[in-house]
Amino acid sequence: MSFSVHGLSVGRGLGGGIAIGRAVRVLSSRASVAHYFIAPERVDQEIARLRDARHAVVDEMQRLQQSLTTQSSKDAPHELSAIMDVHLMLLQDETLADGVRHYITERHYNAEWALTTQLEVIAAQFDEMHDPYMRERKGDLEQVVERVLTHLQGTAQLAQTQATANLAREEPVVLVAHDLSPADMIRFKSGVFIGFVTDVGGKTSHTAIVARSLGIPAIVGAKSASSLVRQDDWVVVDADAGVLIVNPSERVLDEYRRKQALAAQAKAPSVNGEPLFALDGTPITVLANIELPSDAKAALAVGAQGIGLFRTEFLFMGRVQLPDEEEQYAAYSEVVLAMKGLPVTIRTIDIGADKPLEGDHVQAKAAHTNPALGLRAIRWCLAEPAMFLTQLRALLRAAVHGRIRVLIPMLAHEREIKQTMLLVDRARTELSSNGVAYGEIELGAMIEVPAAALITSIFLKYFDFLSIGTNDLIQYTLAVDRADEAVAHLYDAMHPAVQFLLEKTIKECITAGKPVSVCGEMAGDTSHTKALLAMGLREFSMHPTQVVEFRNSIKK
Ligand code: PEP
Ligand code: MG
């Protein structure tokens, strides 16, 4: 380990404590590659897997080159053959092969991870070259690696089930990237990384939200972190302070290890589900926000009294084929059954803005001049009724297994409410006419557009409950992009305009006798708890990782 401090970067800490580990720089475009440790006894097989993939690509390219030379020279330009030569040379270059072998043998990275790590190391060297021709070869290298990755895919699943190692034995690793999409971040759930750092991103971007739900130290908006940190550097991620230290000295490291130990002691030893009350004696309900059905376990483990927000769009992201009714029905039923009779609030798909779809869908293809103001959430659902009806049918069917509260995001117009209601009725009719069983649901709306907050009384005519999405409500009230770290200093939950809209919505719900909750990041941020309680709020929905701290803050 070398211990001269060569860098310090400051960003927006998402909490989660302190992580100390080796940096793994991941190119944003390669974040979807599998990252896992292999058992030491599987090293030879992993190297063989990679060698086979490399040979397959060499064969493929040689065959292609041969077919080029047999065609007429007009059809087979020299340049193409020359490019193939460069690709073959890069593929057989020992710098690539040695580096990859090193990461598999010494670090126990799986083949795909080792390959993209070494790609990143060589790509950085290309970037530093003065000769523009040489710099451009980086693109060729990336194409070659892409081909090898495609071949590795064939053996990926089997390799992962057979080769996964005991995490505790491996060196801790921290992911450092320029940017990560929410879909990439969700892939890292239950993964190998003990901390995350990205150059860009605001505190309430969806990437940050997923990172926070992992309950591990994370910093977003660390500006130049990914260029400051080199592959394999040791780093300290202090996510409470938003500080990243690169190659810390032994003294600094000791200090952070001490802080880490103190933080571990301070964590509540166990969870108790005792009821919580506000000062006026009224009960406080703590609900959990989840992104995947498997998160329900974590919600129960911390004593959440139900699910206040299941962001179903994560079932739709990072894939070309959208989930069909059966897949969705299975996912929603899984959560409802796991929660054993507790209420489960399932939000209909909120795709768009920083959660784009992939593939050939209207939403994915649309030219998004201003995605946060575009075809997002309920707007897309109403534009694609067949897709929306599929989700609604799946939700109604899952309601047979327990209490489901369906939550509609991003509504602003009364006519959108009416269209939504018509589609819910149509979904019921379709199920009935096919003899398919379905259950009762409660219907709620998110208040996350200022226009909706200003016409709460209209919303209350139609809906059983409301849930305030402060992440978007703040973004749209203050015209501050929640994902843009350049304006993050203007993103302010305490702005009087935001406070006004919050108080107005909460008070009108109380007067109407309808439940209201906050499910944005503000709900789990204990610095806002007092203010929200004073407005009359009694239902808070947050990441499972925040529930214990929230409970403790109320009991104090
Ligand atoms: C919100 O906007 O506050 C919210 C909970 O929804 P999301 O963060 O998924 O946009
Ligand atoms: Mg929102």
Tab-separated table of N, CA, C and O in Angstrom, residues 2-94:
chain	number	residue	atom	x	y	z
A	2	SER	N	0.643	2.212	-0.884
A	2	SER	CA	1.404	3.460	-0.789
A	2	SER	C	0.521	4.469	-0.056
A	2	SER	O	-0.686	4.510	-0.274
A	3	PHE	N	1.147	5.256	0.810
A	3	PHE	CA	0.317	6.091	1.659
A	3	PHE	C	0.610	7.576	1.577
A	3	PHE	O	0.490	8.289	2.550
A	4	SER	N	1.029	8.065	0.412
A	4	SER	CA	1.153	9.517	0.333
A	4	SER	C	-0.218	10.023	-0.114
A	4	SER	O	-0.764	9.545	-1.102
A	5	VAL	N	-0.743	10.992	0.636
A	5	VAL	CA	-2.054	11.517	0.250
A	5	VAL	C	-1.875	12.215	-1.082
A	5	VAL	O	-1.054	13.093	-1.205
A	6	HIS	N	-2.567	11.786	-2.121
A	6	HIS	CA	-2.452	12.560	-3.349
A	6	HIS	C	-3.772	13.164	-3.754
A	6	HIS	O	-3.914	13.700	-4.819
A	7	GLY	N	-4.746	13.122	-2.925
A	7	GLY	CA	-5.960	13.792	-3.351
A	7	GLY	C	-7.060	13.822	-2.329
A	7	GLY	O	-7.133	12.978	-1.437
A	8	LEU	N	-7.876	14.832	-2.483
A	8	LEU	CA	-9.008	14.995	-1.606
A	8	LEU	C	-10.115	15.580	-2.462
A	8	LEU	O	-9.886	16.498	-3.236
A	9	SER	N	-11.279	15.032	-2.374
A	9	SER	CA	-12.370	15.577	-3.164
A	9	SER	C	-13.597	15.725	-2.271
A	9	SER	O	-13.799	14.942	-1.347
A	10	VAL	N	-14.372	16.756	-2.555
A	10	VAL	CA	-15.538	17.009	-1.717
A	10	VAL	C	-16.789	16.908	-2.589
A	10	VAL	O	-16.817	17.409	-3.704
A	11	GLY	N	-17.786	16.224	-2.076
A	11	GLY	CA	-19.028	16.094	-2.833
A	11	GLY	C	-20.204	16.101	-1.890
A	11	GLY	O	-20.102	16.588	-0.764
A	12	ARG	N	-21.319	15.530	-2.342
A	12	ARG	CA	-22.515	15.484	-1.487
A	12	ARG	C	-22.632	14.104	-0.878
A	12	ARG	O	-22.924	13.131	-1.565
A	13	GLY	N	-22.376	14.067	0.413
A	13	GLY	CA	-22.435	12.787	1.111
A	13	GLY	C	-23.879	12.350	1.285
A	13	GLY	O	-24.751	13.151	1.580
A	14	LEU	N	-24.112	11.058	1.064
A	14	LEU	CA	-25.478	10.547	1.208
A	14	LEU	C	-25.653	9.837	2.534
A	14	LEU	O	-26.648	9.149	2.757
A	15	GLY	N	-24.659	9.959	3.409
A	15	GLY	CA	-24.748	9.259	4.693
A	15	GLY	C	-24.386	7.801	4.515
A	15	GLY	O	-24.044	7.361	3.420
A	16	GLY	N	-24.484	7.053	5.588
A	16	GLY	CA	-24.153	5.624	5.488
A	16	GLY	C	-22.817	5.317	6.129
A	16	GLY	O	-22.388	4.178	6.144
A	17	GLY	N	-22.121	6.381	6.641
A	17	GLY	CA	-20.891	6.157	7.392
A	17	GLY	C	-19.629	6.271	6.559
A	17	GLY	O	-19.558	7.060	5.617
A	18	ILE	N	-18.655	5.451	6.924
A	18	ILE	CA	-17.320	5.563	6.329
A	18	ILE	C	-16.951	4.227	5.680
A	18	ILE	O	-17.182	3.173	6.260
A	19	ALA	N	-16.382	4.310	4.483
A	19	ALA	CA	-15.886	3.082	3.836
A	19	ALA	C	-14.416	3.272	3.520
A	19	ALA	O	-13.996	4.357	3.094
A	20	ILE	N	-13.625	2.240	3.756
A	20	ILE	CA	-12.202	2.290	3.402
A	20	ILE	C	-11.947	1.091	2.494
A	20	ILE	O	-12.222	-0.052	2.869
A	21	GLY	N	-11.478	1.373	1.296
A	21	GLY	CA	-11.257	0.247	0.378
A	21	GLY	C	-10.443	0.659	-0.822
A	21	GLY	O	-10.029	1.801	-0.961
A	22	ARG	N	-10.218	-0.320	-1.683
A	22	ARG	CA	-9.492	-0.075	-2.918
A	22	ARG	C	-10.450	0.455	-3.980
A	22	ARG	O	-11.562	-0.078	-4.110
A	23	ALA	N	-10.006	1.476	-4.700
A	23	ALA	CA	-10.889	2.065	-5.716
A	23	ALA	C	-10.995	1.148	-6.929
A	23	ALA	O	-9.998	0.626	-7.414
A	24	VAL	N	-12.219	0.973	-7.376
A	24	VAL	CA	-12.448	0.304	-8.656
A	24	VAL	C	-13.100	1.334	-9.548
A	24	VAL	O	-14.242	1.725	-9.325
A	25	ARG	N	-12.321	1.815	-10.511
A	25	ARG	CA	-12.905	2.800	-11.433
A	25	ARG	C	-13.710	2.058	-12.465
A	25	ARG	O	-13.223	1.115	-13.078
A	26	VAL	N	-14.930	2.503	-12.658
A	26	VAL	CA	-15.787	1.832	-13.627
A	26	VAL	C	-16.218	2.863	-14.654
A	26	VAL	O	-16.718	3.926	-14.292
A	27	LEU	N	-15.976	2.541	-15.918
A	27	LEU	CA	-16.458	3.443	-16.968
A	27	LEU	C	-17.979	3.389	-16.953
A	27	LEU	O	-18.558	2.302	-16.878
A	28	SER	N	-18.618	4.556	-17.011
A	28	SER	CA	-20.082	4.591	-16.909
A	28	SER	C	-20.728	3.644	-17.921
A	28	SER	O	-21.716	2.990	-17.635
A	29	SER	N	-20.114	3.553	-19.112
A	29	SER	CA	-20.706	2.717	-20.157
A	29	SER	C	-20.550	1.226	-19.862
A	29	SER	O	-21.146	0.397	-20.529
A	30	ARG	N	-19.705	0.870	-18.894
A	30	ARG	CA	-19.483	-0.552	-18.587
A	30	ARG	C	-20.058	-0.949	-17.234
A	30	ARG	O	-19.720	-1.986	-16.696
A	31	ALA	N	-20.868	-0.098	-16.669
A	31	ALA	CA	-21.335	-0.370	-15.308
A	31	ALA	C	-22.211	-1.617	-15.241
A	31	ALA	O	-22.336	-2.237	-14.194
A	32	SER	N	-22.801	-2.004	-16.378
A	32	SER	CA	-23.720	-3.146	-16.316
A	32	SER	C	-22.988	-4.489	-16.331
A	32	SER	O	-23.601	-5.534	-16.176
A	33	VAL	N	-21.672	-4.455	-16.498
A	33	VAL	CA	-20.893	-5.701	-16.485
A	33	VAL	C	-20.954	-6.324	-15.086
A	33	VAL	O	-20.957	-5.614	-14.084
A	34	ALA	N	-21.004	-7.658	-15.024
A	34	ALA	CA	-21.097	-8.326	-13.703
A	34	ALA	C	-19.818	-8.099	-12.897
A	34	ALA	O	-18.715	-8.168	-13.439
A	35	HIS	N	-19.995	-7.784	-11.605
A	35	HIS	CA	-18.853	-7.605	-10.710
A	35	HIS	C	-19.023	-8.550	-9.526
A	35	HIS	O	-19.907	-8.344	-8.701
A	36	TYR	N	-18.213	-9.576	-9.461
A	36	TYR	CA	-18.240	-10.448	-8.278
A	36	TYR	C	-16.860	-11.065	-8.076
A	36	TYR	O	-16.045	-11.087	-8.994
A	37	PHE	N	-16.610	-11.512	-6.852
A	37	PHE	CA	-15.332	-12.169	-6.568
A	37	PHE	C	-15.475	-13.655	-6.853
A	37	PHE	O	-16.510	-14.255	-6.551
A	38	ILE	N	-14.409	-14.245	-7.396
A	38	ILE	CA	-14.451	-15.696	-7.622
A	38	ILE	C	-13.678	-16.384	-6.496
A	38	ILE	O	-12.751	-15.810	-5.919
A	39	ALA	N	-14.051	-17.599	-6.190
A	39	ALA	CA	-13.328	-18.361	-5.177
A	39	ALA	C	-11.913	-18.630	-5.697
A	39	ALA	O	-11.745	-18.898	-6.894
A	40	PRO	N	-10.878	-18.556	-4.833
A	40	PRO	CA	-9.496	-18.727	-5.300
A	40	PRO	C	-9.293	-20.016	-6.096
A	40	PRO	O	-8.545	-20.042	-7.065
A	41	GLU	N	-10.005	-21.085	-5.715
A	41	GLU	CA	-9.798	-22.349	-6.434
A	41	GLU	C	-10.410	-22.335	-7.844
A	41	GLU	O	-10.217	-23.266	-8.614
A	42	ARG	N	-11.142	-21.237	-8.184
A	42	ARG	CA	-11.740	-21.163	-9.524
A	42	ARG	C	-10.938	-20.273	-10.482
A	42	ARG	O	-11.364	-20.029	-11.607
A	43	VAL	N	-9.768	-19.801	-10.005
A	43	VAL	CA	-8.986	-18.864	-10.817
A	43	VAL	C	-8.661	-19.446	-12.198
A	43	VAL	O	-8.850	-18.794	-13.231
A	44	ASP	N	-8.192	-20.716	-12.222
A	44	ASP	CA	-7.788	-21.307	-13.511
A	44	ASP	C	-8.964	-21.394	-14.479
A	44	ASP	O	-8.832	-21.094	-15.663
A	45	GLN	N	-10.114	-21.800	-13.926
A	45	GLN	CA	-11.290	-21.905	-14.808
A	45	GLN	C	-11.690	-20.541	-15.364
A	45	GLN	O	-12.093	-20.416	-16.512
A	46	GLU	N	-11.546	-19.504	-14.532
A	46	GLU	CA	-11.944	-18.160	-14.977
A	46	GLU	C	-10.999	-17.671	-16.076
A	46	GLU	O	-11.427	-17.065	-17.053
A	47	ILE	N	-9.690	-17.971	-15.889
A	47	ILE	CA	-8.716	-17.570	-16.925
A	47	ILE	C	-9.022	-18.334	-18.222
A	47	ILE	O	-8.979	-17.770	-19.320
A	48	ALA	N	-9.388	-19.597	-18.074
A	48	ALA	CA	-9.701	-20.408	-19.265
A	48	ALA	C	-10.951	-19.853	-19.967
A	48	ALA	O	-11.019	-19.798	-21.190
A	49	ARG	N	-11.916	-19.421	-19.184
A	49	ARG	CA	-13.151	-18.858	-19.756
A	49	ARG	C	-12.828	-17.629	-20.610
A	49	ARG	O	-13.319	-17.457	-21.713
A	50	LEU	N	-11.930	-16.835	-20.066
A	50	LEU	CA	-11.543	-15.624	-20.780
A	50	LEU	C	-10.747	-15.969	-22.043
A	50	LEU	O	-10.953	-15.391	-23.112
A	51	ARG	N	-9.823	-16.958	-21.882
A	51	ARG	CA	-8.996	-17.349	-23.035
A	51	ARG	C	-9.894	-17.863	-24.159
A	51	ARG	O	-9.735	-17.500	-25.318
A	52	ASP	N	-10.888	-18.673	-23.795
A	52	ASP	CA	-11.792	-19.214	-24.822
A	52	ASP	C	-12.528	-18.094	-25.544
A	52	ASP	O	-12.681	-18.119	-26.766
A	53	ALA	N	-12.972	-17.104	-24.761
A	53	ALA	CA	-13.704	-15.982	-25.380
A	53	ALA	C	-12.780	-15.214	-26.319
A	53	ALA	O	-13.162	-14.811	-27.417
A	54	ARG	N	-11.529	-15.034	-25.872
A	54	ARG	CA	-10.565	-14.288	-26.692
A	54	ARG	C	-10.279	-15.053	-27.997
A	54	ARG	O	-10.270	-14.481	-29.081
A	55	HIS	N	-10.091	-16.384	-27.859
A	55	HIS	CA	-9.835	-17.184	-29.064
A	55	HIS	C	-11.015	-17.123	-30.012
A	55	HIS	O	-10.850	-17.022	-31.225
A	56	ALA	N	-12.200	-17.163	-29.455
A	56	ALA	CA	-13.399	-17.127	-30.302
A	56	ALA	C	-13.443	-15.823	-31.094
A	56	ALA	O	-13.779	-15.809	-32.278
A	57	VAL	N	-13.059	-14.723	-30.433
A	57	VAL	CA	-13.082	-13.428	-31.134
A	57	VAL	C	-11.992	-13.392	-32.206
A	57	VAL	O	-12.216	-12.916	-33.330
A	58	VAL	N	-10.797	-13.927	-31.885
A	58	VAL	CA	-9.711	-13.952	-32.879
A	58	VAL	C	-10.171	-14.746	-34.104
A	58	VAL	O	-10.042	-14.285	-35.250
A	59	ASP	N	-10.761	-15.916	-33.866
A	59	ASP	CA	-11.254	-16.757	-34.985
A	59	ASP	C	-12.250	-15.994	-35.839
A	59	ASP	O	-12.151	-15.951	-37.061
A	60	GLU	N	-13.198	-15.386	-35.117
A	60	GLU	CA	-14.270	-14.641	-35.784
A	60	GLU	C	-13.673	-13.549	-36.678
A	60	GLU	O	-14.073	-13.366	-37.820
A	61	MET	N	-12.685	-12.840	-36.130
A	61	MET	CA	-12.119	-11.719	-36.885
A	61	MET	C	-11.267	-12.211	-38.048
A	61	MET	O	-11.267	-11.611	-39.132
A	62	GLN	N	-10.556	-13.313	-37.829
A	62	GLN	CA	-9.740	-13.829	-38.931
A	62	GLN	C	-10.623	-14.315	-40.073
A	62	GLN	O	-10.318	-14.102	-41.245
A	63	ARG	N	-11.722	-14.938	-39.708
A	63	ARG	CA	-12.664	-15.408	-40.753
A	63	ARG	C	-13.227	-14.220	-41.538
A	63	ARG	O	-13.299	-14.230	-42.754
A	64	LEU	N	-13.546	-13.176	-40.777
A	64	LEU	CA	-14.097	-11.970	-41.401
A	64	LEU	C	-13.079	-11.347	-42.350
A	64	LEU	O	-13.393	-10.942	-43.473
A	65	GLN	N	-11.829	-11.336	-41.897
A	65	GLN	CA	-10.767	-10.735	-42.706
A	65	GLN	C	-10.560	-11.527	-43.998
A	65	GLN	O	-10.379	-10.963	-45.068
A	66	GLN	N	-10.640	-12.858	-43.826
A	66	GLN	CA	-10.475	-13.720	-44.991
A	66	GLN	C	-11.585	-13.467	-45.998
A	66	GLN	O	-11.339	-13.347	-47.195
A	67	SER	N	-12.798	-13.345	-45.489
A	67	SER	CA	-13.917	-13.125	-46.401
A	67	SER	C	-13.775	-11.783	-47.107
A	67	SER	O	-14.198	-11.610	-48.233
A	68	LEU	N	-13.120	-10.832	-46.446
A	68	LEU	CA	-12.905	-9.527	-47.071
A	68	LEU	C	-11.928	-9.654	-48.233
A	68	LEU	O	-12.122	-9.088	-49.303
A	69	THR	N	-10.850	-10.447	-48.043
A	69	THR	CA	-9.827	-10.543	-49.084
A	69	THR	C	-10.328	-11.340	-50.278
A	69	THR	O	-9.858	-11.160	-51.394
A	70	THR	N	-11.325	-12.219	-50.046
A	70	THR	CA	-11.830	-12.981	-51.202
A	70	THR	C	-12.828	-12.169	-52.035
A	70	THR	O	-13.134	-12.510	-53.150
A	71	GLN	N	-13.325	-11.083	-51.460
A	71	GLN	CA	-14.237	-10.230	-52.238
A	71	GLN	C	-13.417	-9.310	-53.161
A	71	GLN	O	-12.208	-9.188	-52.997
A	72	SER	N	-14.085	-8.665	-54.091
A	72	SER	CA	-13.356	-7.774	-54.995
A	72	SER	C	-12.811	-6.589	-54.196
A	72	SER	O	-13.383	-6.203	-53.179
A	73	SER	N	-11.731	-6.028	-54.613
A	73	SER	CA	-11.088	-4.946	-53.853
A	73	SER	C	-12.002	-3.744	-53.709
A	73	SER	O	-11.904	-2.964	-52.776
A	74	LYS	N	-12.959	-3.600	-54.658
A	74	LYS	CA	-13.879	-2.464	-54.577
A	74	LYS	C	-14.797	-2.618	-53.351
A	74	LYS	O	-15.052	-1.687	-52.619
A	75	ASP	N	-15.260	-3.886	-53.160
A	75	ASP	CA	-16.178	-4.122	-52.049
A	75	ASP	C	-15.453	-4.224	-50.706
A	75	ASP	O	-16.059	-4.124	-49.659
A	76	ALA	N	-14.167	-4.550	-50.795
A	76	ALA	CA	-13.443	-4.775	-49.543
A	76	ALA	C	-12.301	-3.784	-49.408
A	76	ALA	O	-11.163	-4.072	-49.725
A	77	PRO	N	-12.629	-2.578	-48.979
A	77	PRO	CA	-11.609	-1.552	-48.912
A	77	PRO	C	-10.462	-1.947	-47.976
A	77	PRO	O	-10.668	-2.641	-46.997
A	78	HIS	N	-9.285	-1.457	-48.356
A	78	HIS	CA	-8.085	-1.760	-47.568
A	78	HIS	C	-8.220	-1.333	-46.124
A	78	HIS	O	-7.738	-1.993	-45.224
A	79	GLU	N	-8.902	-0.171	-45.954
A	79	GLU	CA	-8.989	0.372	-44.587
A	79	GLU	C	-9.617	-0.625	-43.631
A	79	GLU	O	-9.207	-0.763	-42.494
A	80	LEU	N	-10.624	-1.323	-44.152
A	80	LEU	CA	-11.333	-2.253	-43.284
A	80	LEU	C	-10.397	-3.360	-42.804
A	80	LEU	O	-10.365	-3.722	-41.617
A	81	SER	N	-9.629	-3.861	-43.726
A	81	SER	CA	-8.692	-4.919	-43.369
A	81	SER	C	-7.643	-4.388	-42.395
A	81	SER	O	-7.224	-5.079	-41.462
A	82	ALA	N	-7.233	-3.136	-42.623
A	82	ALA	CA	-6.223	-2.539	-41.729
A	82	ALA	C	-6.789	-2.388	-40.319
A	82	ALA	O	-6.108	-2.656	-39.324
A	83	ILE	N	-8.062	-2.009	-40.249
A	83	ILE	CA	-8.694	-1.865	-38.923
A	83	ILE	C	-8.729	-3.217	-38.222
A	83	ILE	O	-8.438	-3.347	-37.035
A	84	MET	N	-9.047	-4.253	-39.022
A	84	MET	CA	-9.082	-5.603	-38.430
A	84	MET	C	-7.701	-5.974	-37.888
A	84	MET	O	-7.594	-6.596	-36.831
A	85	ASP	N	-6.675	-5.560	-38.623
A	85	ASP	CA	-5.304	-5.855	-38.161
A	85	ASP	C	-5.058	-5.216	-36.805
A	85	ASP	O	-4.517	-5.833	-35.891
A	86	VAL	N	-5.468	-3.938	-36.705
A	86	VAL	CA	-5.274	-3.217	-35.435
A	86	VAL	C	-6.043	-3.935	-34.328
A	86	VAL	O	-5.520	-4.167	-33.233
A	87	HIS	N	-7.268	-4.336	-34.628
A	87	HIS	CA	-8.089	-4.995	-33.609
A	87	HIS	C	-7.454	-6.310	-33.166
A	87	HIS	O	-7.384	-6.610	-31.979
A	88	LEU	N	-6.951	-7.053	-34.157
A	88	LEU	CA	-6.321	-8.338	-33.807
A	88	LEU	C	-5.074	-8.104	-32.951
A	88	LEU	O	-4.811	-8.828	-31.989
A	89	MET	N	-4.347	-7.072	-33.304
A	89	MET	CA	-3.113	-6.775	-32.558
A	89	MET	C	-3.457	-6.406	-31.106
A	89	MET	O	-2.859	-6.908	-30.166
A	90	LEU	N	-4.478	-5.559	-30.963
A	90	LEU	CA	-4.876	-5.144	-29.603
A	90	LEU	C	-5.355	-6.347	-28.786
A	90	LEU	O	-5.045	-6.488	-27.607
A	91	LEU	N	-6.072	-7.198	-29.460
A	91	LEU	CA	-6.631	-8.363	-28.781
A	91	LEU	C	-5.539	-9.301	-28.292
A	91	LEU	O	-5.656	-9.935	-27.244
A	92	GLN	N	-4.470	-9.391	-29.088
A	92	GLN	CA	-3.411	-10.336	-28.718
A	92	GLN	C	-2.295	-9.670	-27.923
A	92	GLN	O	-1.327	-10.319	-27.545
A	93	ASP	N	-2.472	-8.380	-27.665
A	93	ASP	CA	-1.433	-7.646	-26.943
A	93	ASP	C	-1.305	-8.150	-25.511
A	93	ASP	O	-2.312	-8.339	-24.810
A	94	GLU	N	-0.069	-8.323	-25.083
A	94	GLU	CA	0.149	-8.908	-23.750
A	94	GLU	C	-0.214	-7.962	-22.607
A	94	GLU	O	-0.524	-8.396	-21.507
